[in-house]
Short mmCIF file of C-alpha atoms and ligand atoms in Angstrom, two decimals:
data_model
loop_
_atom_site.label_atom_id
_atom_site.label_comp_id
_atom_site.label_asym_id
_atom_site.label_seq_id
_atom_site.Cartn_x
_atom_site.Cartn_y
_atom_site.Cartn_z
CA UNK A 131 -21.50 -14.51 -16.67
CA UNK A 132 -18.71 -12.91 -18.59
CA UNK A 133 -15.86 -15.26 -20.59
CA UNK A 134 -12.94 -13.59 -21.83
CA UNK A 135 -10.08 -15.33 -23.74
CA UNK A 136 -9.26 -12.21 -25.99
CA UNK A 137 -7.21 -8.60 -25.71
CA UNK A 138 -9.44 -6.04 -24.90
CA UNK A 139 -12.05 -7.64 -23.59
CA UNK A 140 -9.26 -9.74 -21.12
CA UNK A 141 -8.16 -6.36 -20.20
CA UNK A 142 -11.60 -5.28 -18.96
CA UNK A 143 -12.16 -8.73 -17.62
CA UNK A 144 -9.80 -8.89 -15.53
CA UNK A 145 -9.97 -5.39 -14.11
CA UNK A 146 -13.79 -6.61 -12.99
CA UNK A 147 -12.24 -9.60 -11.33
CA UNK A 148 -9.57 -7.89 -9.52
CA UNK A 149 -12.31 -5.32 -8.19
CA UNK A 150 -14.27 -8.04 -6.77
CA UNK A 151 -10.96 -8.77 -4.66
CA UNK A 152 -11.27 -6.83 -1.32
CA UNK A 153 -7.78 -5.09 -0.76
CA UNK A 154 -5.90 -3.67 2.10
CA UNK A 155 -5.26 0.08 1.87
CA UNK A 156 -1.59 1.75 2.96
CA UNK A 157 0.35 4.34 2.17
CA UNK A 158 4.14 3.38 1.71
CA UNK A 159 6.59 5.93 1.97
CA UNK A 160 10.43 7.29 1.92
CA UNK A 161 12.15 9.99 2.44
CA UNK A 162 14.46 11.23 0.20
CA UNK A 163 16.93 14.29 0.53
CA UNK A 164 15.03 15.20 3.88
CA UNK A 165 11.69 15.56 1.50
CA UNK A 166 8.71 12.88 2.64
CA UNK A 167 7.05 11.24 -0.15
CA UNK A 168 4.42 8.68 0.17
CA UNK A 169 1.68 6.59 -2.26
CA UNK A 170 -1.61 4.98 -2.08
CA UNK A 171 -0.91 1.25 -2.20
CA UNK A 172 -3.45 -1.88 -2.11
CA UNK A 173 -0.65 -4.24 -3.53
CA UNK A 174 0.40 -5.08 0.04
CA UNK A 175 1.07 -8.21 0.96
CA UNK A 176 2.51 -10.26 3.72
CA UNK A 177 5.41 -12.71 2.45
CA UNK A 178 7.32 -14.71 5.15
CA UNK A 179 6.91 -14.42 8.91
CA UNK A 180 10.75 -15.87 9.66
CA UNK A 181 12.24 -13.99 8.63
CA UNK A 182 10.01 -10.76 8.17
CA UNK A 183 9.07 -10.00 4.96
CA UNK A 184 6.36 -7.93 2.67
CA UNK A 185 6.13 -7.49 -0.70
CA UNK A 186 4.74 -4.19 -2.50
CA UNK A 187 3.95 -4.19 -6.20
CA UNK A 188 4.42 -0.20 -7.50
CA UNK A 189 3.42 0.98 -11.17
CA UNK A 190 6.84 1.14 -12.89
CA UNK A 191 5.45 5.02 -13.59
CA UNK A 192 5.53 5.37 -10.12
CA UNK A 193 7.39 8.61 -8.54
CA UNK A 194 7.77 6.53 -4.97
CA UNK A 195 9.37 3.77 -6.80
CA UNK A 196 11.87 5.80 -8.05
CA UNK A 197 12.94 6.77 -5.05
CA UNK A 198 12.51 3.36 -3.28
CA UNK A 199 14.41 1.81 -5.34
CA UNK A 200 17.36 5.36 -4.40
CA UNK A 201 17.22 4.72 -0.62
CA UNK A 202 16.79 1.30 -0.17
CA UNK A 203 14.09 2.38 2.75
CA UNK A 204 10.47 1.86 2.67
CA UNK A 205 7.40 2.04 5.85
CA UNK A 206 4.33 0.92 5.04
CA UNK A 207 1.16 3.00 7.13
CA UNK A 208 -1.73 0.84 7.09
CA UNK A 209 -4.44 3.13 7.34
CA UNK A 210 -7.51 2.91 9.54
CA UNK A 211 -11.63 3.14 8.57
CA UNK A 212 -11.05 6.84 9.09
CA UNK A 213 -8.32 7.68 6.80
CA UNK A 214 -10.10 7.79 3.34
CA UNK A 215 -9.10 11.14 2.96
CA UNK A 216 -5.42 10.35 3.35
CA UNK A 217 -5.83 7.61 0.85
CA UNK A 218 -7.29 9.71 -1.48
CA UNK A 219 -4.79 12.67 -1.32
CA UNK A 220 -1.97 10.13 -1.79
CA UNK A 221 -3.60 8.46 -4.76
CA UNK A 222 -2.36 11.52 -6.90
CA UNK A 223 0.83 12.61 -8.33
CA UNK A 224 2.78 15.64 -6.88
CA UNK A 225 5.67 16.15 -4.65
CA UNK A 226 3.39 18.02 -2.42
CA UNK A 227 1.25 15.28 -0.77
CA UNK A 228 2.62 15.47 2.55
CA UNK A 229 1.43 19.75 2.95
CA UNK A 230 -0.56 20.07 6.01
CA UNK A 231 -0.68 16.45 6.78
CA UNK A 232 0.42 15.68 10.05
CA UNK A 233 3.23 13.17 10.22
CA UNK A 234 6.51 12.29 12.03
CA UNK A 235 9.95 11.06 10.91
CA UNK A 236 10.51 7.52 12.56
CA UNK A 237 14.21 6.53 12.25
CA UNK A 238 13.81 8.74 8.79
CA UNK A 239 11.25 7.36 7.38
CA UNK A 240 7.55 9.07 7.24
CA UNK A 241 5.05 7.61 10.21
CA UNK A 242 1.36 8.60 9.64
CA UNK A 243 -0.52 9.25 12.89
CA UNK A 244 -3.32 7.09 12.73
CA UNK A 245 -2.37 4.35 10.88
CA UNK A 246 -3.15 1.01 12.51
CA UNK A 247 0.30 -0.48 11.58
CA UNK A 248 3.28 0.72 10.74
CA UNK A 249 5.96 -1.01 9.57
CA UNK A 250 9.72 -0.18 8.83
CA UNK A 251 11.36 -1.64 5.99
CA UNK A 252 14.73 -2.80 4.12
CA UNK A 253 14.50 -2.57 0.55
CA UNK A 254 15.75 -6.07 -0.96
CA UNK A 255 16.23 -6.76 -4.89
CA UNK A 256 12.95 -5.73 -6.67
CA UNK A 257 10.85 -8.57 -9.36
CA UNK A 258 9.98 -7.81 -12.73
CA UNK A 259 5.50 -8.00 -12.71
CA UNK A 260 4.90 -6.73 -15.69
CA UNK A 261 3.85 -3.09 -16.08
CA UNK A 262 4.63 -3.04 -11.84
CA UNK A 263 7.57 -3.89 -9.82
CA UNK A 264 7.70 -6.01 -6.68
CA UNK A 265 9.27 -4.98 -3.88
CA UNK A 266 10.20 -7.34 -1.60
CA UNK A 267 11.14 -5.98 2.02
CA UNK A 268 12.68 -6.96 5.06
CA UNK A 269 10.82 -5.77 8.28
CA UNK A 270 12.91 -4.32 10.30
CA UNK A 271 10.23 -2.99 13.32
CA UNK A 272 6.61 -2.93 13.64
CA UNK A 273 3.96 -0.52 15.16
CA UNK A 274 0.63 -2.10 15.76
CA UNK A 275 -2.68 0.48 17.34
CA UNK A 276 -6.35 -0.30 17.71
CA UNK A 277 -8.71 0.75 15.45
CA UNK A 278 -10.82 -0.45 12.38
CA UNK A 279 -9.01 -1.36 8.76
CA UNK A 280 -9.59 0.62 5.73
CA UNK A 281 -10.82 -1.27 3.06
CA UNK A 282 -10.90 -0.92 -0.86
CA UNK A 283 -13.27 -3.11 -2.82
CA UNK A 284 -15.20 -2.52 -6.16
CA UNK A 285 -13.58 0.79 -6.13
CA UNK A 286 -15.08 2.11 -3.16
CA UNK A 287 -13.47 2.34 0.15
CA UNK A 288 -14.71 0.62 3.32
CA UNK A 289 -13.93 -1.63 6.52
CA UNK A 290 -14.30 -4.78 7.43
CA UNK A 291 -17.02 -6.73 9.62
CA UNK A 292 -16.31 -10.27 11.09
CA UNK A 293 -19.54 -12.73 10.83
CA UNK A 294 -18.18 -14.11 14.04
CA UNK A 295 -16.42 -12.87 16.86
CA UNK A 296 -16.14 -16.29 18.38
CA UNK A 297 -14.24 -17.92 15.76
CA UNK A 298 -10.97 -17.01 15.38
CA UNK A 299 -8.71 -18.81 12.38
CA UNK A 300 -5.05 -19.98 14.09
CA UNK A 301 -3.39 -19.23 11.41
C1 FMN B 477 -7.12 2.30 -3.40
C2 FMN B 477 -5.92 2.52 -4.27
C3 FMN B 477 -4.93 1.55 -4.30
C4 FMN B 477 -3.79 1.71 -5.10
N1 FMN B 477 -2.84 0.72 -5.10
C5 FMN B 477 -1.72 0.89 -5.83
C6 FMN B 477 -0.72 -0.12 -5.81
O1 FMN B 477 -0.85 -1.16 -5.15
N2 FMN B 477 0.42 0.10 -6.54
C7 FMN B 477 0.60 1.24 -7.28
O2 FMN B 477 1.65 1.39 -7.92
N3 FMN B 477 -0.36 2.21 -7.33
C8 FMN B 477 -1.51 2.06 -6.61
N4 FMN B 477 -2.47 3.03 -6.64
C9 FMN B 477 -2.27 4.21 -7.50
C10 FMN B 477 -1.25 5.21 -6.92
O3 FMN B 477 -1.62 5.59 -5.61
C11 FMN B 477 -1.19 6.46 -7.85
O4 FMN B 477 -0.82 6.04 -9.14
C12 FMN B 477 -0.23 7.53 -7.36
O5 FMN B 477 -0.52 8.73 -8.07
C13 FMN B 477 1.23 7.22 -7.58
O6 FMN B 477 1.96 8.28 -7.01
P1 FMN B 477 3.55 8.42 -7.16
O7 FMN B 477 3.88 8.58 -8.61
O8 FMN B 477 3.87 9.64 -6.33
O9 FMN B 477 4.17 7.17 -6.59
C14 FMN B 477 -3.62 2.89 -5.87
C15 FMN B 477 -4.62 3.87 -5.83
C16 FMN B 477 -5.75 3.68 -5.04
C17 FMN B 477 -6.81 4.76 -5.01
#
């Protein structure tokens, strides 16, 4: 058992804690000055079904949040079990991510083939979160496909596996 109340060891406590906590895994992007741009992100969240709403949390160092916070426009791909690669590349710095990846501009904003969801999105004001920003974001449409969820947990990537198909949660 580890008990931390103290700077560093908080610090490294917490970042064990947070990897225990199984994460989506999207890439959000924008398009800026007809140039795509697009990040890694497991900050993802749903917010408020009525009306539509996410919230993304971006490193303040951040290149896309720069530009997010320029256009006002942000999609968020969530990727499938197959797209580890994809995460991977866009986990990087460099305006060069999107070379040789295949991808279409949907109502101008980047659309990954593959994803499992896509969703279009309104910039609203961003939230101070310490070293990140939150972006809160209206939903403006939505793109659902089959397939199986990428995963990221104790820094690996993965999926997820239901222990019962018969139960659903109505939530
Ligand atoms: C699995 C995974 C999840 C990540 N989640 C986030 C996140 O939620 N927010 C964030 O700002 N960076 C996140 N990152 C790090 C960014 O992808 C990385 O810092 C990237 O280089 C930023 O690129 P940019 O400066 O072009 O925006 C994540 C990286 C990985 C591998």
């Amino acid at each position: 058992m580890v008990v931390a109340t103290s700077d560093p060891p908080l610090y490294d406590a917490f970042r064990e804690a947070m990897a225990e906590v199984c994460g989506p895994v999207t890439i959000v992007t924008t398009m800026e000055d007809g140039r795509p741009h697009g990040t890694t992100v497991s900050a993802f969240t749903s917010l408020s079904l009525d009306p539509p709403m996410v919230s993304v949390a971006l490193d303040r160092r951040s290149d896309l949040l720069a530009m997010v916070q320029r256009t006002g426009r942000l999609a968020v791909n969530v990727l499938s079990a197959d797209q580890e690669l994809l995460a991977r590349r866009f986990a990087r710095k460099g305006a060069d991510k999107f070379d040789g990846v295949a991808w279409t501009a949907d109502d101008g904003l980047p659309r990954l083939p593959g994803a499992i969801a896509w969703l279009r999105c309104t910039v609203l004001p961003v939230i101070d979160g310490g070293d990140h920003v939150i972006a809160l974001a209206r939903v403006d449409q939505v793109i659902t496909l089959p397939g199986q969820p990428l995963t990221y947990h104790r820094r690996r990537f993965g999926t997820h596996v239901a222990l019962r198909d018969d139960l659903a949660v109505d939530a």
